[in-house]
RNA sequence: GGGGGCGUAGCGAAGCUGGUUAUCGCGCCGGCCUGUCAAGCCGGAGAUCGCGGGUUCAAUCCCCGUCGCUCCCGCCA
């Protein structure tokens, strides 16, 4: 019995039609005389009825149907009596009166119920992912993922971009994240790496003249997972020639505008807000600020300076800073709640968090005695009023920013200021090009070595690497970094200078990136690009906090796929073919 | 590498400053039931309380170790 309609299709207008439906038994309700089955497929759910006057054989058959049996039903569409309509169901005006049922396959007792969202533990869901994917929530998110990538392809193709595939077996480049390695059988002792991104290849495609490129590209990074990070993930990789940052921004904004309209029926602003890295850190304590709420961080240096509070003056003397954050209406916070806020600050290495409550006539509690002299000046500088809680951190600039940024995020969350239905994009620009590696005592590329320094720093780059801003940018959405990109270096002389600053010898550069540098000696065009993370983006717009919810077959937090049990031990024969011998730690099980 | 949380029937949870037969909901099995849509009612089966060791007259509960999962810090050019 091949289906003539899907389980989401039938409406009042189909009354009287004879149909065949195929699907899974979602619910089965037997009332003795009358029998209801909710039949489910990708498209929806339709109520099947076996009436009291149906043939005895059919009624007995219905009795035997269990959860998730895959069945075919022949029947006639009929409108439900008015009082029996279900407005919560798309097909709730009708039902199908069954005349024949065929069991296509049976189903064992389920390890967990197929509900809208499963409440089973994640590992169990992943072990039975094929069942978990039947849930309404997973079905909806996988469909959203399809629609999203479809809209991306639609927009970029229309803008003249070519989708070009790049290899997934490539040369290992030790910079950046750890590579996943793939041994070569034919070349004993040699390894391919899986790409961390198509970075070098897309730049080479620019040299080849494909001046607008994109790819929905799988990337691999052998680093520990996080809620928003998976060791295997997908990015929308984009690169363009003869462009400036403005062109990359325009395409990205246009693309997401199109995608949000198509997938969420939502209008985005034509251009996204821009914040410099320094401003983002100073005001929001993060280079990926959540702009759905304000809660700005304010400098407290001036008040700290003239106070007699040693923890603050000490931080200033050692070159640090003091910053404050107003928690609106939180003067009633208990010691316990304040300690929880402090814990958020401590995660990011703050040694402590000072606080005081704003009362009508002065500060109360915590460190108030040091600052009551400046009550009016402080409340006006911080825009604080009675009933607020002021929290402060004194430390190095970076620790202070990060710590208060964490407190800000916690407050935004706890006070319900972060509306999950709002999507606040912003560009973070003017990133430093280099960062100093304390342990190694050298400068390193903050992003990667192929990003262009901004023109005004070209003369002073070697003299003061720390001050150099790159033509680098991130796209941030609701507190997550969702894309990162830059204008690349196409001038071999500038590239050589960058290598020198990060302590990369010409031999080393030649060994690792020789093919790229060589390509760049054959008329490379100026170019730049960006790479939005598809999974993370989908996670945010589907209001999830785990990236696993938008990936059909994700790995768990330790890189295992409980369904197919990868990674796994392999045959000695396979290893021998690959010229590999194992040197395992004692504790490792090898089955 | 480090820190927090969790592990009790097929699933989700409760219990535990140590004490008879380990509780509840869902699912499963049997019965009843003519309009439900998380159907309802009655009955039943199902748990070496993650694993190992220790303390104790007595351990699901306390202690030590270990394994697994989960979130976070580090890491992620």
XYZ file of C-alpha atoms (C1' of nucleotides) in Angstrom:
668
model
C 0.000 0.000 0.000
C 1.872 3.011 -1.286
C 0.883 6.332 0.255
C -1.358 8.729 -1.628
C -1.009 11.487 0.963
C 1.278 12.381 3.847
C 0.269 12.597 7.488
C 0.388 16.382 7.475
C -1.523 17.041 4.281
C -5.191 16.279 4.760
C -7.724 19.023 5.483
C -11.473 19.520 5.649
C -11.518 19.983 1.868
C -10.343 16.377 1.425
C -13.454 15.003 3.096
C -14.749 11.995 1.247
C -11.493 11.106 -0.502
C -10.112 7.628 -0.215
C -6.457 7.751 0.865
C -3.541 5.568 1.845
C -1.214 6.874 4.560
C 2.192 5.462 5.536
C 3.819 6.305 8.828
C 4.629 5.388 12.404
C 2.225 4.680 15.240
C 2.728 7.690 17.487
C -0.102 6.979 19.926
C -2.730 4.242 20.089
C -5.858 4.819 22.167
C -8.392 2.045 22.581
C -11.766 2.929 24.051
C -13.195 -0.539 23.839
C -15.621 0.198 21.096
C -13.674 2.873 19.221
C -9.981 3.050 18.485
C -7.754 6.041 17.702
C -4.287 5.926 16.221
C -2.085 8.989 15.737
C -0.109 8.201 12.619
C 3.067 10.256 12.218
C 5.498 10.961 9.418
C 7.891 13.795 8.544
C 5.017 15.998 7.521
C 2.744 15.727 10.514
C 0.276 13.552 12.347
C -3.148 12.346 11.299
C -5.766 10.675 13.483
C -6.870 7.270 12.257
C -10.194 5.937 13.558
C -11.349 2.340 13.730
C -15.061 2.634 14.375
C -17.120 0.395 16.639
C -18.835 -1.080 13.602
C -15.583 -1.857 11.771
C -14.887 -5.469 10.896
C -13.774 -7.533 13.861
C -10.503 -8.508 12.125
C -9.554 -4.859 11.626
C -10.374 -3.998 15.226
C -8.257 -6.878 16.474
C -5.424 -5.764 14.238
C -5.583 -2.212 15.611
C -5.393 -3.627 19.118
C -1.978 -5.136 18.324
C -0.357 -1.943 17.049
C 2.378 -0.733 19.402
C 4.433 2.437 19.586
C 6.461 3.098 16.436
C 5.172 0.220 14.345
C 5.565 1.295 10.739
C 2.179 0.824 9.068
C 0.086 1.579 5.996
C -3.554 2.556 6.391
C -6.265 2.708 3.780
C -9.317 4.753 4.633
C -11.652 7.605 3.879
C -11.124 11.183 5.042
C -14.021 12.502 7.059
C -14.634 15.710 8.916
C -14.707 15.303 12.662
C -17.838 16.260 14.572
C -17.410 19.888 15.659
C -16.850 19.120 19.333
C -14.194 16.533 18.454
C -11.995 18.847 16.376
C -8.506 19.457 17.686
C -7.321 23.003 16.952
C -3.846 22.152 18.243
C -3.358 19.783 15.296
C -2.848 20.970 11.721
C -4.994 18.036 10.591
C -7.303 18.388 13.589
C -10.452 19.036 11.583
C -10.385 15.609 9.988
C -9.695 11.965 10.661
C -9.242 8.930 8.463
C -11.716 6.104 8.962
C -9.609 2.994 8.360
C -10.755 0.113 6.228
C -7.412 -1.715 5.929
C -4.206 -1.738 7.921
C -0.908 -3.306 6.867
C 1.931 -3.634 9.327
C 5.052 -2.775 7.322
C 7.359 -3.497 10.268
C 7.142 -3.911 14.015
C 9.096 -2.134 16.739
C 10.647 -3.400 19.957
C 9.834 -1.747 23.283
C 11.361 1.708 22.979
C 14.360 2.781 25.079
C 12.637 6.157 25.450
C 9.392 7.732 24.324
C 9.249 9.698 21.100
C 7.958 13.031 22.385
C 8.278 16.551 21.073
C 11.614 16.849 22.888
C 13.140 13.768 24.476
C 13.878 13.913 28.188
C 16.256 10.958 28.018
C 19.912 11.476 28.828
C 21.950 12.745 25.942
C 24.139 9.655 25.647
C 21.082 7.436 25.322
C 19.606 9.752 22.716
C 22.838 9.560 20.747
C 23.018 5.762 21.046
C 19.519 5.548 19.532
C 19.870 8.636 17.383
C 17.597 7.166 14.695
C 14.771 7.178 17.251
C 15.706 10.532 18.713
C 15.631 12.049 15.232
C 11.978 11.015 14.938
C 11.039 13.569 17.606
C 9.239 16.681 16.479
C 12.006 18.944 17.783
C 14.823 17.141 15.989
C 12.766 16.879 12.800
C 12.101 20.616 12.941
C 15.759 21.504 13.491
C 17.046 19.214 10.755
C 14.526 20.774 8.387
C 15.639 24.252 9.472
C 19.207 23.228 8.733
C 18.244 22.184 5.223
C 16.311 25.383 4.600
C 19.145 27.443 5.983
C 21.831 25.972 3.740
C 19.446 26.093 0.808
C 18.920 29.822 1.372
C 22.680 30.339 1.698
C 23.276 28.622 -1.632
C 20.406 30.533 -3.205
C 21.737 33.913 -2.092
C 25.396 33.354 -2.827
C 24.722 31.766 -6.205
C 22.592 34.730 -7.139
C 25.432 37.043 -6.070
C 27.711 35.266 -8.509
C 29.558 32.936 -6.147
C 30.711 29.487 -7.250
C 30.453 26.592 -4.817
C 33.784 24.778 -5.115
C 34.871 21.743 -3.128
C 38.333 21.543 -1.618
C 40.145 18.415 -0.447
C 39.626 16.873 2.966
C 42.930 15.038 2.872
C 45.479 17.799 3.065
C 48.888 18.691 4.417
C 49.208 19.113 8.155
C 50.106 22.620 9.282
C 51.093 22.648 12.942
C 49.800 26.162 13.623
C 46.376 26.474 15.225
C 44.318 23.612 16.574
C 45.548 20.029 16.665
C 45.046 18.253 13.370
C 43.239 14.981 12.863
C 45.733 12.815 11.019
C 45.118 10.166 8.381
C 47.970 7.768 7.683
C 49.009 7.130 4.107
C 49.310 3.502 3.059
C 51.140 4.226 -0.154
C 53.539 6.708 1.421
C 54.807 4.872 4.523
C 55.215 7.087 7.571
C 53.406 10.016 6.005
C 50.093 11.501 7.045
C 47.360 13.632 5.649
C 45.506 16.036 7.925
C 41.789 16.713 7.853
C 41.264 20.432 7.242
C 40.636 22.733 10.192
C 39.121 24.938 7.503
C 39.617 25.306 3.739
C 41.643 28.486 4.437
C 44.681 27.916 2.244
C 42.732 26.360 -0.595
C 40.220 29.150 -0.801
C 43.020 31.687 -0.991
C 44.608 29.681 -3.779
C 41.263 29.669 -5.587
C 41.506 33.468 -5.529
C 44.906 33.221 -7.219
C 43.183 31.000 -9.781
C 40.725 33.765 -10.583
C 37.540 32.318 -9.066
C 36.896 35.678 -7.505
C 33.763 34.740 -5.589
C 33.925 31.356 -3.874
C 31.886 29.620 -1.222
C 31.563 26.147 0.228
C 29.450 24.501 2.904
C 32.605 22.970 4.294
C 33.145 20.296 6.907
C 35.991 21.199 9.253
C 37.852 19.178 11.866
C 39.658 20.352 14.981
C 41.060 17.911 17.493
C 40.314 19.990 20.580
C 38.056 19.398 23.578
C 34.367 19.889 22.829
C 32.037 22.467 24.371
C 28.333 23.096 24.271
C 28.856 25.199 21.172
C 31.861 23.320 19.805
C 32.098 19.924 18.151
C 35.274 18.360 16.827
C 33.613 17.959 13.448
C 31.585 20.959 12.312
C 30.411 22.872 9.269
C 31.245 26.355 8.167
C 29.940 28.513 5.354
C 33.305 29.300 3.848
C 33.426 32.463 1.718
C 36.250 34.240 -0.105
C 36.276 37.167 -2.551
C 38.849 38.974 -4.676
C 39.283 42.719 -5.230
C 37.379 43.542 -2.068
C 37.701 45.510 1.117
C 36.204 44.730 4.494
C 33.111 46.682 3.475
C 32.392 44.277 0.625
C 32.691 41.254 2.901
C 30.350 42.892 5.405
C 27.813 43.721 2.703
C 27.702 40.162 1.377
C 27.491 38.656 4.861
C 24.741 41.036 5.956
C 22.862 40.437 2.724
C 23.215 36.682 3.079
C 21.917 36.526 6.629
C 19.167 38.980 5.768
C 18.031 36.633 3.006
C 18.436 33.509 5.143
C 16.532 34.939 8.133
C 13.744 36.080 5.875
C 13.496 32.672 4.202
C 13.833 30.490 7.282
C 12.387 32.571 10.126
C 10.318 35.134 8.198
C 12.306 37.724 10.115
C 13.770 41.019 8.927
C 17.318 41.843 9.945
C 18.758 45.352 9.822
C 20.367 46.123 6.445
C 23.701 46.680 8.197
C 24.931 45.339 11.516
C 26.265 47.446 14.340
C 30.070 47.680 14.615
C 32.065 47.678 17.833
C 35.819 47.765 18.153
C 37.519 44.990 20.047
C 38.673 47.500 22.670
C 35.192 48.928 23.168
C 33.628 45.492 23.340
C 36.093 44.418 26.012
C 35.782 47.637 28.011
C 32.025 47.955 27.856
C 30.816 44.360 27.725
C 33.802 42.442 29.076
C 33.852 40.174 26.050
C 34.875 40.093 22.418
C 31.528 38.396 21.757
C 29.086 40.571 23.647
C 25.447 39.685 24.092
C 23.753 42.901 22.969
C 20.229 41.799 23.786
C 20.715 43.679 27.041
C 22.750 46.711 28.007
C 24.363 46.421 31.483
C 27.522 48.333 30.512
C 30.761 47.946 32.441
C 32.157 51.291 33.619
C 35.662 52.330 34.603
C 36.046 52.751 38.329
C 39.702 53.826 38.196
C 39.099 57.418 39.276
C 37.170 56.443 42.404
C 39.516 53.583 43.207
C 42.477 55.934 42.923
C 41.386 58.280 45.668
C 39.996 55.555 47.937
C 41.844 53.868 50.761
C 40.770 50.404 49.660
C 44.051 48.568 49.243
C 42.811 45.870 46.895
C 41.861 48.600 44.410
C 44.795 50.947 44.791
C 47.130 47.956 44.647
C 45.675 46.809 41.341
C 46.145 50.293 39.876
C 49.740 50.516 41.123
C 50.612 47.256 39.407
C 49.280 48.540 36.113
C 45.804 47.023 36.295
C 42.418 48.643 36.413
C 39.197 48.702 38.372
C 35.820 48.382 36.698
C 32.279 48.338 37.945
C 28.965 46.942 36.857
C 25.534 47.949 38.097
C 23.141 45.092 38.771
C 19.796 46.876 38.522
C 17.389 46.240 41.368
C 19.685 43.673 42.959
C 20.255 45.420 46.306
C 18.096 42.721 47.815
C 20.555 40.007 46.745
C 21.481 37.680 49.591
C 25.065 36.937 50.509
C 24.581 33.611 48.694
C 23.492 35.216 45.427
C 26.348 37.686 45.589
C 28.764 34.822 46.141
C 27.358 33.143 43.041
C 28.063 36.285 41.021
C 31.565 36.356 42.450
C 32.023 32.719 41.462
C 31.358 33.711 37.841
C 34.111 36.335 38.139
C 36.506 33.864 39.722
C 36.173 31.407 36.834
C 37.977 33.972 34.750
C 40.763 34.365 37.288
C 39.493 37.386 39.225
C 40.801 37.133 42.783
C 37.554 38.476 44.150
C 34.595 40.711 43.543
C 33.802 43.782 45.648
C 30.236 44.964 46.040
C 28.025 47.532 47.717
C 24.339 48.235 47.709
C 22.839 51.560 46.715
C 20.468 52.907 49.368
C 18.700 56.259 49.459
C 21.383 58.123 51.388
C 24.514 56.145 50.705
C 26.149 52.810 49.951
C 25.568 49.898 52.269
C 27.348 46.613 52.911
C 30.458 45.189 51.294
C 33.059 47.864 50.559
C 30.652 50.780 51.027
C 32.671 52.445 53.777
C 35.467 53.223 51.327
C 33.216 55.006 48.858
C 30.434 56.760 50.728
C 32.334 60.048 50.461
C 31.823 59.951 46.693
C 28.245 58.676 46.736
C 26.843 61.292 44.362
C 29.757 61.185 41.946
C 29.761 57.399 41.770
C 26.018 56.924 41.343
C 26.010 59.526 38.625
C 29.059 58.065 36.836
C 27.601 54.552 36.975
C 24.028 55.672 36.416
C 23.077 53.729 39.534
C 20.081 54.394 41.718
C 18.523 53.217 44.951
C 17.913 49.492 44.985
C 20.838 48.639 42.706
C 23.837 46.489 43.499
C 27.258 47.672 42.353
C 29.918 45.019 41.778
C 33.575 45.761 41.102
C 36.648 43.861 40.026
C 40.242 45.053 40.266
C 42.899 43.187 38.357
C 44.862 43.293 35.104
C 42.856 44.823 32.259
C 42.107 41.492 30.585
C 41.131 39.635 33.763
C 38.949 42.537 34.914
C 37.135 42.668 31.580
C 36.649 38.913 31.324
C 35.511 38.563 34.929
C 32.948 41.360 34.757
C 31.882 40.122 31.343
C 31.047 36.780 32.944
C 29.140 38.532 35.736
C 27.307 40.617 33.137
C 26.257 37.501 31.232
C 25.108 35.790 34.399
C 23.057 38.845 35.389
C 21.570 39.110 31.919
C 20.543 35.495 32.171
C 19.376 35.527 35.816
C 17.380 38.734 35.391
C 15.753 37.388 32.236
C 17.154 40.183 30.078
C 18.275 37.927 27.222
C 15.170 37.385 25.113
C 15.729 34.104 23.218
C 13.574 35.329 20.350
C 15.763 38.354 19.658
C 18.778 38.179 17.407
C 21.326 40.961 17.908
C 24.181 40.814 15.436
C 27.275 42.940 15.649
C 30.648 43.133 13.978
C 33.701 43.186 16.197
C 36.441 45.055 14.360
C 39.988 46.320 14.929
C 41.318 43.177 16.564
C 44.974 43.203 17.527
C 46.990 41.356 14.901
C 49.500 39.927 17.361
C 49.330 38.739 20.929
C 52.264 38.179 23.227
C 52.838 34.604 24.384
C 54.069 34.918 27.950
C 55.380 31.355 28.268
C 57.192 31.337 24.952
C 58.307 34.941 25.170
C 57.353 35.765 21.618
C 54.678 37.367 19.489
C 52.121 35.159 17.784
C 49.352 35.788 15.313
C 46.124 36.432 17.171
C 44.037 35.069 14.309
C 46.215 33.596 11.604
C 49.329 34.689 9.807
C 47.639 35.613 6.548
C 45.563 38.497 7.874
C 46.424 41.985 6.703
C 47.655 44.599 9.152
C 45.692 47.827 8.837
C 47.562 50.191 6.529
C 48.360 52.805 9.170
C 50.485 50.325 11.144
C 52.644 49.190 8.255
C 55.532 51.515 9.155
C 55.582 50.717 12.878
C 54.730 47.035 12.807
C 58.146 45.739 13.884
C 58.706 48.457 16.455
C 55.468 47.869 18.327
C 53.684 44.655 17.345
C 51.281 44.899 20.271
C 49.650 48.031 18.912
C 49.019 46.708 15.407
C 45.362 46.301 14.502
C 44.529 43.824 11.808
C 41.993 43.981 9.036
C 40.232 41.282 11.028
C 36.617 40.926 12.028
C 34.248 38.642 13.882
C 30.509 38.466 13.563
C 28.801 38.052 16.920
C 25.229 36.986 17.626
C 23.647 36.956 21.104
C 26.959 36.382 22.853
C 28.367 33.812 20.444
C 31.073 34.248 17.833
C 29.299 33.088 14.685
C 31.809 34.108 12.010
C 35.380 35.186 11.675
C 37.295 36.592 8.760
C 39.877 38.997 7.441
C 41.353 40.745 4.459
C 44.370 38.605 3.543
C 47.930 39.509 2.771
C 48.667 39.199 -0.935
C 51.968 41.079 -0.877
C 54.858 38.620 -0.314
C 56.963 41.349 1.306
C 54.367 42.043 3.993
C 53.902 38.321 4.489
C 57.623 37.891 5.077
C 57.585 40.682 7.671
C 54.727 38.980 9.532
C 56.604 35.692 9.554
C 59.644 37.460 10.982
C 57.645 39.110 13.776
C 56.173 35.798 14.910
C 59.591 34.185 14.719
C 58.957 32.111 11.638
C 62.100 31.491 9.599
C 61.892 31.581 5.812
C 62.751 27.893 5.774
C 59.922 27.117 8.142
C 57.474 29.235 6.187
C 58.595 27.540 2.996
C 58.215 24.079 4.561
C 54.714 24.720 5.903
C 53.086 27.099 3.469
C 55.464 26.986 0.507
C 52.701 26.125 -1.956
C 50.674 29.146 -0.888
C 53.643 31.515 -0.964
C 54.621 30.148 -4.327
C 51.104 30.711 -5.633
C 51.321 34.243 -4.306
C 54.293 34.902 -6.534
C 52.091 34.507 -9.613
C 49.882 37.551 -9.591
C 47.628 37.049 -6.562
C 44.642 39.384 -6.382
C 43.866 41.331 -3.213
C 41.295 39.221 -1.407
C 39.488 38.524 1.810
C 36.693 36.496 3.228
C 34.767 35.154 6.147
C 33.572 31.850 7.535
C 30.301 31.711 9.483
C 29.825 28.606 11.627
C 26.687 26.886 10.400
C 26.013 24.675 13.417
C 26.460 27.421 15.975
C 24.235 29.747 13.987
C 21.503 27.115 13.806
C 21.847 26.390 17.501
C 21.186 30.025 18.309
C 18.242 30.561 16.005
C 16.593 27.340 17.153
C 17.045 28.560 20.747
C 19.214 25.658 21.824
C 22.255 25.734 24.095
C 23.936 22.677 22.591
C 25.269 22.383 19.076
C 24.369 18.681 19.170
C 20.712 19.630 18.820
C 21.239 20.806 15.245
C 23.558 18.035 14.019
C 22.002 14.778 12.860
C 24.819 12.565 14.109
C 27.021 14.456 16.558
C 29.817 13.177 18.784
C 29.474 13.400 22.561
C 31.664 15.598 24.750
C 34.553 13.143 24.668
C 34.487 12.656 20.917
C 32.581 9.364 20.924
C 29.575 8.531 18.785
C 27.576 6.156 21.016
C 25.514 4.919 18.066
C 28.265 3.499 15.867
C 30.784 3.383 18.698
C 33.478 5.382 16.975
C 36.341 5.832 17.452
C 37.196 2.157 17.706
C 40.090 -0.243 17.845
C 41.191 -1.485 14.405
C 42.660 -4.751 13.170
C 46.342 -5.393 13.488
C 46.278 -6.022 9.738
C 44.952 -2.552 9.052
C 47.655 -1.029 11.221
C 50.339 -3.057 9.485
C 49.127 -1.871 6.092
C 49.526 1.652 7.369
C 52.956 0.976 8.891
C 51.688 1.958 12.321
C 52.555 0.408 15.651
C 50.776 1.441 18.817
C 52.398 2.791 21.951
C 49.499 2.936 24.376
C 49.330 4.180 27.961
C 48.812 1.325 30.453
C 45.222 2.266 31.219
C 43.965 2.117 27.666
C 41.538 -0.679 26.876
C 42.093 -2.310 23.522
C 39.194 -4.796 23.795
C 45.735 19.078 32.553
C 42.043 21.405 36.256
C 37.063 22.423 38.560
C 31.498 21.732 39.314
C 27.270 18.334 38.660
C 25.145 13.534 37.804
C 24.929 7.812 37.912
C 18.607 4.215 41.932
C 13.584 -0.880 37.099
C 13.378 0.087 29.713
C 12.958 5.926 30.518
C 12.597 10.305 33.812
C 12.914 11.204 38.834
C 12.240 10.633 44.717
C 14.612 8.419 48.888
C 19.833 8.755 52.132
C 22.682 13.480 59.179
C 22.881 4.540 58.121
C 17.824 0.662 60.288
C 11.892 -4.128 58.195
C 9.248 -5.303 51.862
C 13.653 0.987 48.068
C 8.875 5.217 46.298
C 6.398 7.895 42.188
C 5.224 8.986 36.940
C 5.864 7.122 31.929
C 6.708 2.627 29.304
C 5.895 -3.012 29.455
C 2.222 -7.384 30.455
C -3.141 -8.705 31.606
C -8.289 -7.010 32.164
C -12.259 -3.226 31.599
C -13.966 0.910 28.768
C -18.267 4.033 22.277
C -15.087 10.185 20.755
C -10.124 10.260 22.547
C -6.086 13.296 21.072
C -0.153 13.063 27.246
C -7.397 9.159 27.015
C -9.302 6.875 31.634
C -10.026 2.838 35.441
C -8.349 -1.989 37.848
C -4.436 -5.522 38.434
C 0.675 -7.389 37.517
C 5.855 -8.043 36.286
C 10.232 -5.434 36.394
C 16.155 -2.715 40.493
C 22.858 -7.238 42.098
C 20.779 1.450 43.956
C 27.514 2.366 37.958
C 31.761 -0.851 39.656
C 35.580 -2.228 43.561
C 37.185 -1.719 48.467
C 36.603 0.210 53.552
C 33.962 1.789 58.277
C 29.681 -0.513 60.934
C 25.699 -5.221 64.287
C 23.691 -2.972 59.713
C 25.566 0.931 53.648
C 21.473 3.083 48.022
C 22.955 6.569 52.106
C 29.328 7.691 55.291
C 34.782 7.222 53.548
C 38.545 5.853 49.686
C 39.343 4.398 44.793
C 37.609 3.590 39.896
C 34.552 3.895 35.429
C 30.937 6.502 32.549
C 28.244 10.874 31.244
C 27.567 16.239 31.490
C 28.816 21.554 31.983
C 32.852 24.871 32.533
C 38.390 26.686 32.734
C 42.657 25.655 29.902
C 42.756 24.534 24.615
C 39.945 26.032 19.989
C 45.706 30.308 14.333
